[in-house]
CSV table of C-alpha atoms in Angstrom, one decimal:
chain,number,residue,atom,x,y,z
W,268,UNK,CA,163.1,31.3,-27.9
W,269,UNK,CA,159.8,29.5,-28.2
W,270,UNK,CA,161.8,26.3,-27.8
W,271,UNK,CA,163.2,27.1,-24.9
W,272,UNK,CA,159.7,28.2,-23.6
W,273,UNK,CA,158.7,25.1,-24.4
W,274,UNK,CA,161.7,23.3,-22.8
W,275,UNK,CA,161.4,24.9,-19.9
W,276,UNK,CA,157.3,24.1,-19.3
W,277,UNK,CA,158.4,20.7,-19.7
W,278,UNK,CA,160.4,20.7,-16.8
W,279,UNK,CA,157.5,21.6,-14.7
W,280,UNK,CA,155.4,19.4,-15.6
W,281,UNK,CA,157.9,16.8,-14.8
W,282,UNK,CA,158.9,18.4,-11.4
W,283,UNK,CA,155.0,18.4,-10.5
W,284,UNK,CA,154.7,14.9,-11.7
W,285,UNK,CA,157.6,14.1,-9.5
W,286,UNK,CA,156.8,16.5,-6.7
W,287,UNK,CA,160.2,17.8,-6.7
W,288,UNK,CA,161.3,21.5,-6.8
W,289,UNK,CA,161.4,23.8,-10.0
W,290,UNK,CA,164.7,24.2,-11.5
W,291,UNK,CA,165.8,28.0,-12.1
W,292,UNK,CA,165.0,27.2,-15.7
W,293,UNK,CA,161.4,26.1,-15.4
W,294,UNK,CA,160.7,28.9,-12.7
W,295,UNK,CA,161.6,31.6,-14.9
W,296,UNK,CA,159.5,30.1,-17.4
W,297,UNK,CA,156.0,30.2,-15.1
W,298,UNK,CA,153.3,32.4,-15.2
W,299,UNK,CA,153.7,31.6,-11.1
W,300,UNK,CA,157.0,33.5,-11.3
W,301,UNK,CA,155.2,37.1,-10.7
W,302,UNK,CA,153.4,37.2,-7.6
W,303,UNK,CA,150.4,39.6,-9.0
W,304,UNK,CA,149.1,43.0,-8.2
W,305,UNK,CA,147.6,41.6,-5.2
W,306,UNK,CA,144.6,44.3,-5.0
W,307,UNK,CA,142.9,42.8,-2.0
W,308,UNK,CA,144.1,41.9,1.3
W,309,UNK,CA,144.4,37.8,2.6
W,310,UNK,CA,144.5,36.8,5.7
W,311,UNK,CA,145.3,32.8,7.1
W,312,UNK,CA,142.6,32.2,9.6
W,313,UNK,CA,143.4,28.6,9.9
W,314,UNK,CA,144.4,25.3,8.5
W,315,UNK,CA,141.4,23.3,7.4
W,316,UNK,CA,139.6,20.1,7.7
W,317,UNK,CA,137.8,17.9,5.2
W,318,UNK,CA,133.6,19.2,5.8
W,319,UNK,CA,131.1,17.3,5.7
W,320,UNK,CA,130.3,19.1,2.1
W,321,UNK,CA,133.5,16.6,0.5
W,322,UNK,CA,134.9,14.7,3.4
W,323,UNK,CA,136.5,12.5,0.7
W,324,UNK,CA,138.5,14.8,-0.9
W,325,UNK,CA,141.9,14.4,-0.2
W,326,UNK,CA,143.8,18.1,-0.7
W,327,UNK,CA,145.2,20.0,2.1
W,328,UNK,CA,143.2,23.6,2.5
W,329,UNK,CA,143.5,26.2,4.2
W,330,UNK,CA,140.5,29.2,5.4
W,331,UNK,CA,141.4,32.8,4.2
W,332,UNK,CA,139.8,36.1,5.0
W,333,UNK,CA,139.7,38.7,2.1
W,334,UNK,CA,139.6,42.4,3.2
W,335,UNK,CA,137.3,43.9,0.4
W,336,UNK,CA,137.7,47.9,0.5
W,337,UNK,CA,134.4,49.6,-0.6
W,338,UNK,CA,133.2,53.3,-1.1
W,339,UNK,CA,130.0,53.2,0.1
W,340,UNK,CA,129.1,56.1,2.6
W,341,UNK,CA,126.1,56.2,5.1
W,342,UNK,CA,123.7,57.9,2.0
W,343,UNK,CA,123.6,54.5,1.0
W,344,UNK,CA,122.0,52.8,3.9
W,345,UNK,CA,119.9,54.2,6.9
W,346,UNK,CA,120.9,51.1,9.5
W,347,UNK,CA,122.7,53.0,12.3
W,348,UNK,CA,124.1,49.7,13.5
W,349,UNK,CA,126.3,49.8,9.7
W,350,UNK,CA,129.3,51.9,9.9
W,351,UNK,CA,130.6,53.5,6.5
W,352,UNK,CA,134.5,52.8,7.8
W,353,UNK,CA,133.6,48.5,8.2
W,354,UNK,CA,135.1,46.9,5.5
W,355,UNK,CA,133.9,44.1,3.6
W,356,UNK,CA,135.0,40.4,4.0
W,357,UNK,CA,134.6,37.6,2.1
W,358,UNK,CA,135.7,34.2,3.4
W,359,UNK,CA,136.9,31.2,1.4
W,360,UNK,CA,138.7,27.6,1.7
W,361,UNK,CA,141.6,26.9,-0.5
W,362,UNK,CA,144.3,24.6,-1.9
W,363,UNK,CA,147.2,25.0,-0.1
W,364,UNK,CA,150.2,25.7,-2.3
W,365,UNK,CA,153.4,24.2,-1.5
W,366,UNK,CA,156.8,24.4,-3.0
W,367,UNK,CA,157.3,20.9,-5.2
W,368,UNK,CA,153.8,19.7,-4.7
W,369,UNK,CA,153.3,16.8,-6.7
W,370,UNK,CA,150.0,16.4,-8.9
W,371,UNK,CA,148.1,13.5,-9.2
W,372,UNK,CA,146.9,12.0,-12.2
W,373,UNK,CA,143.2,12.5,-11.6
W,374,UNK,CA,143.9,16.6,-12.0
W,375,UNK,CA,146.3,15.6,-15.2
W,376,UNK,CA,143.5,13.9,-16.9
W,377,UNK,CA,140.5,16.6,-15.5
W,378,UNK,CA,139.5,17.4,-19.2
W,379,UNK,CA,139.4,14.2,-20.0
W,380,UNK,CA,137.1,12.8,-16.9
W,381,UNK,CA,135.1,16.7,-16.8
W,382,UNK,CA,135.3,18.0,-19.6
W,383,UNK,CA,137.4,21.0,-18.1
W,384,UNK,CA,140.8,21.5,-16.9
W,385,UNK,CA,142.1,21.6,-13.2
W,386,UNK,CA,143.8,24.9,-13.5
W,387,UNK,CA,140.5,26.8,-11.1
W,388,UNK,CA,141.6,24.7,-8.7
W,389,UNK,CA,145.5,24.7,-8.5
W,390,UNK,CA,144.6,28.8,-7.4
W,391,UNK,CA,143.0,31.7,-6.6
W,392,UNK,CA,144.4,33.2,-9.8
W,393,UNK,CA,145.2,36.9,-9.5
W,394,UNK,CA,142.6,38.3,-12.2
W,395,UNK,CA,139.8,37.6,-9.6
W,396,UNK,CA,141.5,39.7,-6.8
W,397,UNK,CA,141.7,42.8,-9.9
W,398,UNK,CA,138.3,41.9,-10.6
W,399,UNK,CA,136.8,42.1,-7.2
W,400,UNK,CA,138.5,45.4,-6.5
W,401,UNK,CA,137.2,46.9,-10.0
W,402,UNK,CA,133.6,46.1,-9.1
W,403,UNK,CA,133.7,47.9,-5.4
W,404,UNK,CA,134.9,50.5,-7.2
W,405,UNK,CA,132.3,50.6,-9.7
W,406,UNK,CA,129.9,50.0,-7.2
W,407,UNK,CA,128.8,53.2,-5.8
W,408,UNK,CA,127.9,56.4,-7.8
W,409,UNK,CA,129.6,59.1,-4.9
W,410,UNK,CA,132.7,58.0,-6.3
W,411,UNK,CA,134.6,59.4,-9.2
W,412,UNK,CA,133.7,57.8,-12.5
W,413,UNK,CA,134.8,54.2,-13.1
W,414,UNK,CA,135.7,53.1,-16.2
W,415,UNK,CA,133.1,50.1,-16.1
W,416,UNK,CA,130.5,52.4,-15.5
W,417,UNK,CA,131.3,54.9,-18.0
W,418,UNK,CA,131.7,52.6,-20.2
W,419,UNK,CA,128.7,50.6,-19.6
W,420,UNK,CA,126.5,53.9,-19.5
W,421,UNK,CA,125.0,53.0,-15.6
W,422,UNK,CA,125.8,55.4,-12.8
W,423,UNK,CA,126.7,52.1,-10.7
W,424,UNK,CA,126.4,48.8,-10.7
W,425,UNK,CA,123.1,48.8,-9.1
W,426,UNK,CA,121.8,50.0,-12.2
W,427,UNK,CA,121.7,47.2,-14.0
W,428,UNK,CA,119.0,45.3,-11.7
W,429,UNK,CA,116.5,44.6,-13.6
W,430,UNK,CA,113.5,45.6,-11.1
W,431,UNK,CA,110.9,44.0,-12.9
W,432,UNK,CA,108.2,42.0,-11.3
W,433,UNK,CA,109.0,43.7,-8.1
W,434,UNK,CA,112.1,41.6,-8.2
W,435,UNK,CA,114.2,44.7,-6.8
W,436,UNK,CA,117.8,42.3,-7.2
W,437,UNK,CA,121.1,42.2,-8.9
W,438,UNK,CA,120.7,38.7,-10.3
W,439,UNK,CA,125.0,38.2,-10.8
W,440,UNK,CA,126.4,34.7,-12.5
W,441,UNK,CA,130.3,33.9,-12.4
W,442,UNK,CA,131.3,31.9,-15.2
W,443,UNK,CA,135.5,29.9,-14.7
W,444,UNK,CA,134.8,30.7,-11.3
W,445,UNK,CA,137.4,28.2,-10.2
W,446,UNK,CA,137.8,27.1,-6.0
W,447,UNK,CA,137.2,31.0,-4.7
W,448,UNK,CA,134.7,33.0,-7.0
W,449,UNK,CA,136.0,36.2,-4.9
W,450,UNK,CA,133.8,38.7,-7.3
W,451,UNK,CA,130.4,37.2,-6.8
W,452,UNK,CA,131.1,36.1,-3.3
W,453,UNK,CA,132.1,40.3,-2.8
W,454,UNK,CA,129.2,41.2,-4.7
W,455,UNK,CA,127.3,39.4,-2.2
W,456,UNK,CA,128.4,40.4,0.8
W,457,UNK,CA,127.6,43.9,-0.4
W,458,UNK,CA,124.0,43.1,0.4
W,459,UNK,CA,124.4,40.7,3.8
W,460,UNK,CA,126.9,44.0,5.3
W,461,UNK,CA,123.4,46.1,4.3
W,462,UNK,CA,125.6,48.3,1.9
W,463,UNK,CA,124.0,47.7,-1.2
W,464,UNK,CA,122.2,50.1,-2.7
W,465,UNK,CA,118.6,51.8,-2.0
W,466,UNK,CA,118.4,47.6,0.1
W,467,UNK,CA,118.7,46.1,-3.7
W,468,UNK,CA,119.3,42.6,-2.8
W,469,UNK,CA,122.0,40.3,-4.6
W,470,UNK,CA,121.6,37.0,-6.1
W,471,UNK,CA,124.7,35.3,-7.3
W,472,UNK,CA,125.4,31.9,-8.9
W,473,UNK,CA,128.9,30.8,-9.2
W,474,UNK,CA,129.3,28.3,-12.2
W,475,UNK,CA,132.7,26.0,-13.0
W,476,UNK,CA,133.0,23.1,-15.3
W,477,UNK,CA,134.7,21.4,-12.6
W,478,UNK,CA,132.7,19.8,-9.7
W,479,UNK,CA,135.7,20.4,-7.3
W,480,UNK,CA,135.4,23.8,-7.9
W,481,UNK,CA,131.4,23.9,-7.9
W,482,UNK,CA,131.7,21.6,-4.5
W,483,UNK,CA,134.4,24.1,-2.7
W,484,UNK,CA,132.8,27.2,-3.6
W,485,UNK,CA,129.2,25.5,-1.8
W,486,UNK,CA,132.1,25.8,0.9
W,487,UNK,CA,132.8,29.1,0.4
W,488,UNK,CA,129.3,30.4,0.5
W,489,UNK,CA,128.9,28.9,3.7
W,490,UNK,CA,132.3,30.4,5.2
W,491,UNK,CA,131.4,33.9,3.9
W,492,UNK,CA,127.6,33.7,4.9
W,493,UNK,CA,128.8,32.8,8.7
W,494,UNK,CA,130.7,36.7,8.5
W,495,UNK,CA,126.9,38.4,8.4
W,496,UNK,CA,124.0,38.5,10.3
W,497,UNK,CA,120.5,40.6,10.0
W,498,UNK,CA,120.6,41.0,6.5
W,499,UNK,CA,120.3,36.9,5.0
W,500,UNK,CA,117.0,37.7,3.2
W,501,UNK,CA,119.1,40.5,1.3
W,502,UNK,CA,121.6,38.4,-0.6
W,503,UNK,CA,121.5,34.7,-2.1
W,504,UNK,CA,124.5,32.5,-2.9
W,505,UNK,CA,124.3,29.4,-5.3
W,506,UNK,CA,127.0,27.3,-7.2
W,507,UNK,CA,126.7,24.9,-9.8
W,508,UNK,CA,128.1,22.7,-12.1
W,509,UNK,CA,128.1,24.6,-16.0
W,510,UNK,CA,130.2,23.5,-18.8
W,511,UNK,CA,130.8,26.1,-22.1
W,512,UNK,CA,129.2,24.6,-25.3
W,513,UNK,CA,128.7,25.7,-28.6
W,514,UNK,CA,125.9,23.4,-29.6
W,515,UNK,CA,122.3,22.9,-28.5
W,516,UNK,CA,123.0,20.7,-25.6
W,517,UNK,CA,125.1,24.4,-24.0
W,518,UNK,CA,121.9,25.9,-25.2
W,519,UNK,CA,119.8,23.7,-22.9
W,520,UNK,CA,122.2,23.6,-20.5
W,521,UNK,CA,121.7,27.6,-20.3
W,522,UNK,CA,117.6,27.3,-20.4
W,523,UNK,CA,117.9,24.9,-17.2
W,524,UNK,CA,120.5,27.4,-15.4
W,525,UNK,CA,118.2,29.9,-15.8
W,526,UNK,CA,114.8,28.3,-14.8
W,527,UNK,CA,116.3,27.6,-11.8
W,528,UNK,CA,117.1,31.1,-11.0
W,529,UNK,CA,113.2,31.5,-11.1
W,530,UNK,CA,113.0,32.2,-15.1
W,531,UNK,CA,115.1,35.4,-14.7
W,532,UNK,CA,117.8,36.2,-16.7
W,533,UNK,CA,121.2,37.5,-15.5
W,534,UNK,CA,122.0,41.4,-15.2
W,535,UNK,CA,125.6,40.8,-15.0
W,536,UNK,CA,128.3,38.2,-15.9
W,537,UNK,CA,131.7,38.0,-14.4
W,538,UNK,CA,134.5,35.8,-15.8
W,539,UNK,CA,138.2,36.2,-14.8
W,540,UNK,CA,141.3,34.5,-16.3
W,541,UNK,CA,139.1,32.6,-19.2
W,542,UNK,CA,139.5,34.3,-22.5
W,543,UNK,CA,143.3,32.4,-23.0
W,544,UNK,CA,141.2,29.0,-23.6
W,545,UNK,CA,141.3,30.2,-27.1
W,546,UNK,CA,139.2,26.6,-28.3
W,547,UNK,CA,136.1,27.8,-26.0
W,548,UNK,CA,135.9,30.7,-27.5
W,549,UNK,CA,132.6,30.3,-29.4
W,550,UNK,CA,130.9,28.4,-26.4
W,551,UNK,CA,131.7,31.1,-24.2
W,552,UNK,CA,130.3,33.8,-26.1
W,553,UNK,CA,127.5,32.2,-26.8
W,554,UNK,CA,126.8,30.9,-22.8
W,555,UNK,CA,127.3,34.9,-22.1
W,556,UNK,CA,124.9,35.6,-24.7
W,557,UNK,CA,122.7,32.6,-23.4
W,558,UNK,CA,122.2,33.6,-19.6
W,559,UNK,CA,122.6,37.9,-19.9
W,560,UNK,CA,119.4,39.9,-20.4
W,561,UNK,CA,119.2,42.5,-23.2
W,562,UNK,CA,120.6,45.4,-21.6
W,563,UNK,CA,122.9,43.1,-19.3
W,564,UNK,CA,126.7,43.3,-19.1
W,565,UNK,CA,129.5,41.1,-18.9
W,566,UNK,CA,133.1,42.2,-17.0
W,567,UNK,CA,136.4,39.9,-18.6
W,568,UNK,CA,139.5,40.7,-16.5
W,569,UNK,CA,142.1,39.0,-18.6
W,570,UNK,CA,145.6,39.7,-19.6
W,571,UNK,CA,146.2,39.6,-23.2
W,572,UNK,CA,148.2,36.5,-23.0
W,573,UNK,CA,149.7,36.8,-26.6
W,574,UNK,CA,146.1,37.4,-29.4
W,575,UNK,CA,143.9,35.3,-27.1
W,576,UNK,CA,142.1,38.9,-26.2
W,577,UNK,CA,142.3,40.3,-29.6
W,578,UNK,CA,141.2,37.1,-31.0
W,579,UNK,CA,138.1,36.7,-28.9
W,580,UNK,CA,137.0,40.3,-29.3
W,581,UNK,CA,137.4,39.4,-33.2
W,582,UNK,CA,134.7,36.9,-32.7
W,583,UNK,CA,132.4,39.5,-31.2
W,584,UNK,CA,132.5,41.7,-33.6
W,585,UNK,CA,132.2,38.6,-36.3
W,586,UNK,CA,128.4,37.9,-34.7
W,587,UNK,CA,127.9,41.8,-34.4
W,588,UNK,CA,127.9,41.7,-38.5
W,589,UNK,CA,125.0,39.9,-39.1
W,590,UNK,CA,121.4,42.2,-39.4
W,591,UNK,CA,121.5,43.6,-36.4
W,592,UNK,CA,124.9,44.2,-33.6
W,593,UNK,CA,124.0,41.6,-30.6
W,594,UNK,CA,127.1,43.7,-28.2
W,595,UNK,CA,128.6,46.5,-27.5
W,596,UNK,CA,132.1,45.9,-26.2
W,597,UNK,CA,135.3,47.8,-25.8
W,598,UNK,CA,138.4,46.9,-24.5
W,599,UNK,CA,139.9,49.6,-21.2
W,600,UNK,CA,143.8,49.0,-20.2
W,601,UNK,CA,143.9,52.1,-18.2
W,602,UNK,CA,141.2,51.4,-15.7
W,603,UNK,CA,142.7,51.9,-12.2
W,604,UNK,CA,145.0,54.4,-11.1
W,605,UNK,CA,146.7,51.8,-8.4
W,606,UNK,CA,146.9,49.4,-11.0
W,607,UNK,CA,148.6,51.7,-13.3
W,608,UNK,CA,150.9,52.9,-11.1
W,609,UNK,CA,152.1,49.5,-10.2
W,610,UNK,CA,152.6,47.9,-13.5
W,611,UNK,CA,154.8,51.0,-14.6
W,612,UNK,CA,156.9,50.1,-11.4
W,613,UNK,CA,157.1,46.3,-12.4
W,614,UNK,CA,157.5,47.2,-16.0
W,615,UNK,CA,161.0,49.5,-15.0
W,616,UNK,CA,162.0,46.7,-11.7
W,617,UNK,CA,160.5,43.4,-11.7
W,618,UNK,CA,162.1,41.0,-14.7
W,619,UNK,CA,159.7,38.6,-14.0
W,620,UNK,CA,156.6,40.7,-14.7
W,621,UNK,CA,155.5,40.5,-18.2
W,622,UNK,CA,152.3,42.2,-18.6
W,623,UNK,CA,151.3,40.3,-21.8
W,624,UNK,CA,150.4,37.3,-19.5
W,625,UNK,CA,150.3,39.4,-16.0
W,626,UNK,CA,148.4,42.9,-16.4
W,627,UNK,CA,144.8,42.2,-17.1
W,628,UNK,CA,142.3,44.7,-19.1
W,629,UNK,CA,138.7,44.9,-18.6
W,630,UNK,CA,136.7,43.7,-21.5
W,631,UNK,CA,133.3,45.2,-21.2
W,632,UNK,CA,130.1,43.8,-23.1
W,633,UNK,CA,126.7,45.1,-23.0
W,634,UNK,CA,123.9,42.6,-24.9
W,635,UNK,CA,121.5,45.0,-26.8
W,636,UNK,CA,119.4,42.3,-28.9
W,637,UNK,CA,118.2,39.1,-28.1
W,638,UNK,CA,119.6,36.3,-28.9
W,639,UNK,CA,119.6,34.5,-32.2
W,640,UNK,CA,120.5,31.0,-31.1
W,641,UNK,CA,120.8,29.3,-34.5
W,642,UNK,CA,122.1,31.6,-36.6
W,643,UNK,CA,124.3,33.2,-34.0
W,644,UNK,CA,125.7,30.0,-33.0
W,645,UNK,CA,126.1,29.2,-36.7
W,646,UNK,CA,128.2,32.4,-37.0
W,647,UNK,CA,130.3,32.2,-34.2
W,648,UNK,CA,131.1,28.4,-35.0
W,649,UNK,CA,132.1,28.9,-39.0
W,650,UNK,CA,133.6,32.2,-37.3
W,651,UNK,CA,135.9,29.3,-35.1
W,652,UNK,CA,136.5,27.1,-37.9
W,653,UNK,CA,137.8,29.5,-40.4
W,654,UNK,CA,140.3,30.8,-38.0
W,655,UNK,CA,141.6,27.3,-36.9
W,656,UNK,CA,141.9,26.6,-41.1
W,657,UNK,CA,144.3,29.6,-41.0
W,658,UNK,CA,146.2,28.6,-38.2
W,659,UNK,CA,146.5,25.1,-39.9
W,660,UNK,CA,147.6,26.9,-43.8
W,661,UNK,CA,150.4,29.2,-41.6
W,662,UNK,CA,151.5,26.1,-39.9
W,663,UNK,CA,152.3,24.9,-42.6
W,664,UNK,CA,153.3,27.3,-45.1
W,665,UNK,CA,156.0,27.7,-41.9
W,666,UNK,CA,156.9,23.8,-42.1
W,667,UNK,CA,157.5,24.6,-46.4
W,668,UNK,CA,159.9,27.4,-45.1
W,669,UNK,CA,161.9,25.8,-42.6
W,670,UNK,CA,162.5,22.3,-45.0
């Protein structure tokens, strides 16, 4: 069976290399061949042209409106001209996908010429849209319990601004955030609708290791800013370049991040679709534990694509066993009722749903110490090298068996 897997992912990558149509084969065998849960709603608003942000980049894009539901009620804001029925809407640019697209050789080679991959810019991958409708519904108190905010201990997400300094903010970073960082972009137009709460105002930076990504989201703030008016001063959007590293050149990478956001550490970290990079591991724990605050939290929405999960929860609790614990994490499958209800439906009717790469859970992290940069690094990178040592004995013990 894994041969044929691997067969079959073969034969698209040739078809993209070619530009030609996947076979029935290769189709079957994509993660593409589910369409997703599909928790927000995406509308076309029209086809786009090159800005004057990247006028030289040569994809084709198109502009999409996002229909963000919310619970917030009038308790939570006293502007008469804000109506508790208006929904949210975030607004972005992206690739447009079409049946046998061919790819070029410069998004082949990405982690060769960034450092990265090109897979946050083939797509909007679904994981965001799960995440984004998670955090609305974690996001105000009058609703019944959600199971980010039960487990992270706040009423609502407003909770965890820091309010220090009279800095009365949600200070939010996106880490993978690919072309459309839907979540932070959401989380900010919270604030410019005026439905944040008690007027907390909403900083967000976006972060990708690729500069198409960082350079398309500086797009997307722009679309989504031109939705608002009256309330600008209340939310602030930023994107920028950040590769994960496990050395002391991520570490100072981390240190500038955050004296640009004014010395302030994060309250909350989002990633989406980036736990399966299974070789990053160590780098992205450790940039999570770089830019959060003690008391912060971090929200994965990530299938479990095989151990990739289970694996990087292992690491956690690998740096958690030195003195003292630096997280507290647990994993929640059963998080959303709609979400729930659907994958039981594509479980029994859709063949092409497989929830080990398609369902995502919610990984939720809460940093309770600070951070031990040497010797937590040190741990989570002997933590790394021991595993990949195993993977290498099995390997071959396997080979022995099969000769």
């Amino acid at each position: 069976e894994r041969k044929e897997r691997a067969a079959a992912r073969w034969k698209i990558l040739r078809s993209a290399l070619l530009g030609k149509s996947k076979s029935s084969i290769a189709k079957n065998a994509s993660i593409h061949r589910f369409s997703g849960f599909q928790m927000l709603s995406r509308q076309l608003v029209e086809i786009a042209t090159p800005s004057a942000v990247d006028e030289t980049n040569e994809n084709n894009y198109a502009v999409y409106d996002y229909t963000i539901p919310h619970g917030c009620t009038t308790s939570h804001h006293k502007e008469e001209s804000i109506t508790a029925s208006a929904a949210l809407r975030v607004r972005t640019r992206e690739r447009i996908q079409n049946e046998g697209q061919k790819i070029d050789l410069k998004a082949l080679t990405s982690h060769r010429h960034f450092g990265v991959d090109n897979t946050g810019n083939a797509r909007v991958w679904d994981s965001e849209a799960t995440l984004t409708h998670c955090l609305m519904q974690a996001c105000w108190d009058d609703q019944k319990s959600s199971a980010i905010t039960s487990k992270l201990g706040v009423a609502n997400m407003w909770d965890l601004a820091s309010r220090n300094n009279n800095d009365n903010s949600l200070h939010v970073v996106e880490l993978g955030a690919g072309m459309a960082g839907i979540a932070g972009l959401s989380l900010a137009a919270t604030a410019l609708a005026g439905f944040s709460d008690n007027g907390i105002g909403v900083d967000v930076l976006l972060t990708d290791g690729h500069p198409d990504a960082v350079q398309n989201n500086t797009v997307n703030t722009g679309l989504t800013n031109s939705l608002y008016s009256g309330h600008e001063d209340k939310a602030n959007i930023r994107s920028a370049r950040l590769l994960w590293k496990d050395t002391q050149e991520g570490a100072d990478d981390c240190t500038n991040l955050i004296a640009n956001n004014q010395r302030r550490y994060f309250d909350l970290c989002l990633a989406s679709d980036c736990v399966h990079f299974q070789e990053f591991h160590a780098a992205l724990a450790m940039t999570v534990a770089r830019l959060l605050r003690v008391g912060g939290a971090a929200i994965f929405c990530q299938p479990h694509r095989s151990n990739s999960l289970q694996r990087f929860m292992k690491l956690l609790a690998c740096i958690n066993k030195r003195d003292a614990p630096l997280w507290e994490f647990s994993l929640v499958d059963d998080y959303d009722e709609g979400m729930s209800k659907r994958h039981r439906q594509y479980s029994e009717e859709d063949s092409s749903y497989d929830p080990s790469i398609h369902y995502p859970a919610l990984l939720l992290v809460r940093k309770i110490r600070e951070l031990d940069e040497g010797l937590d690094r040190e741990t989570a990178v002997r933590h790394m090298a021991d595993r990949d040592a195993m993977k290498t004995s099995t390997a071959a013990a396997a080979d022995r068996q099969i000769r």
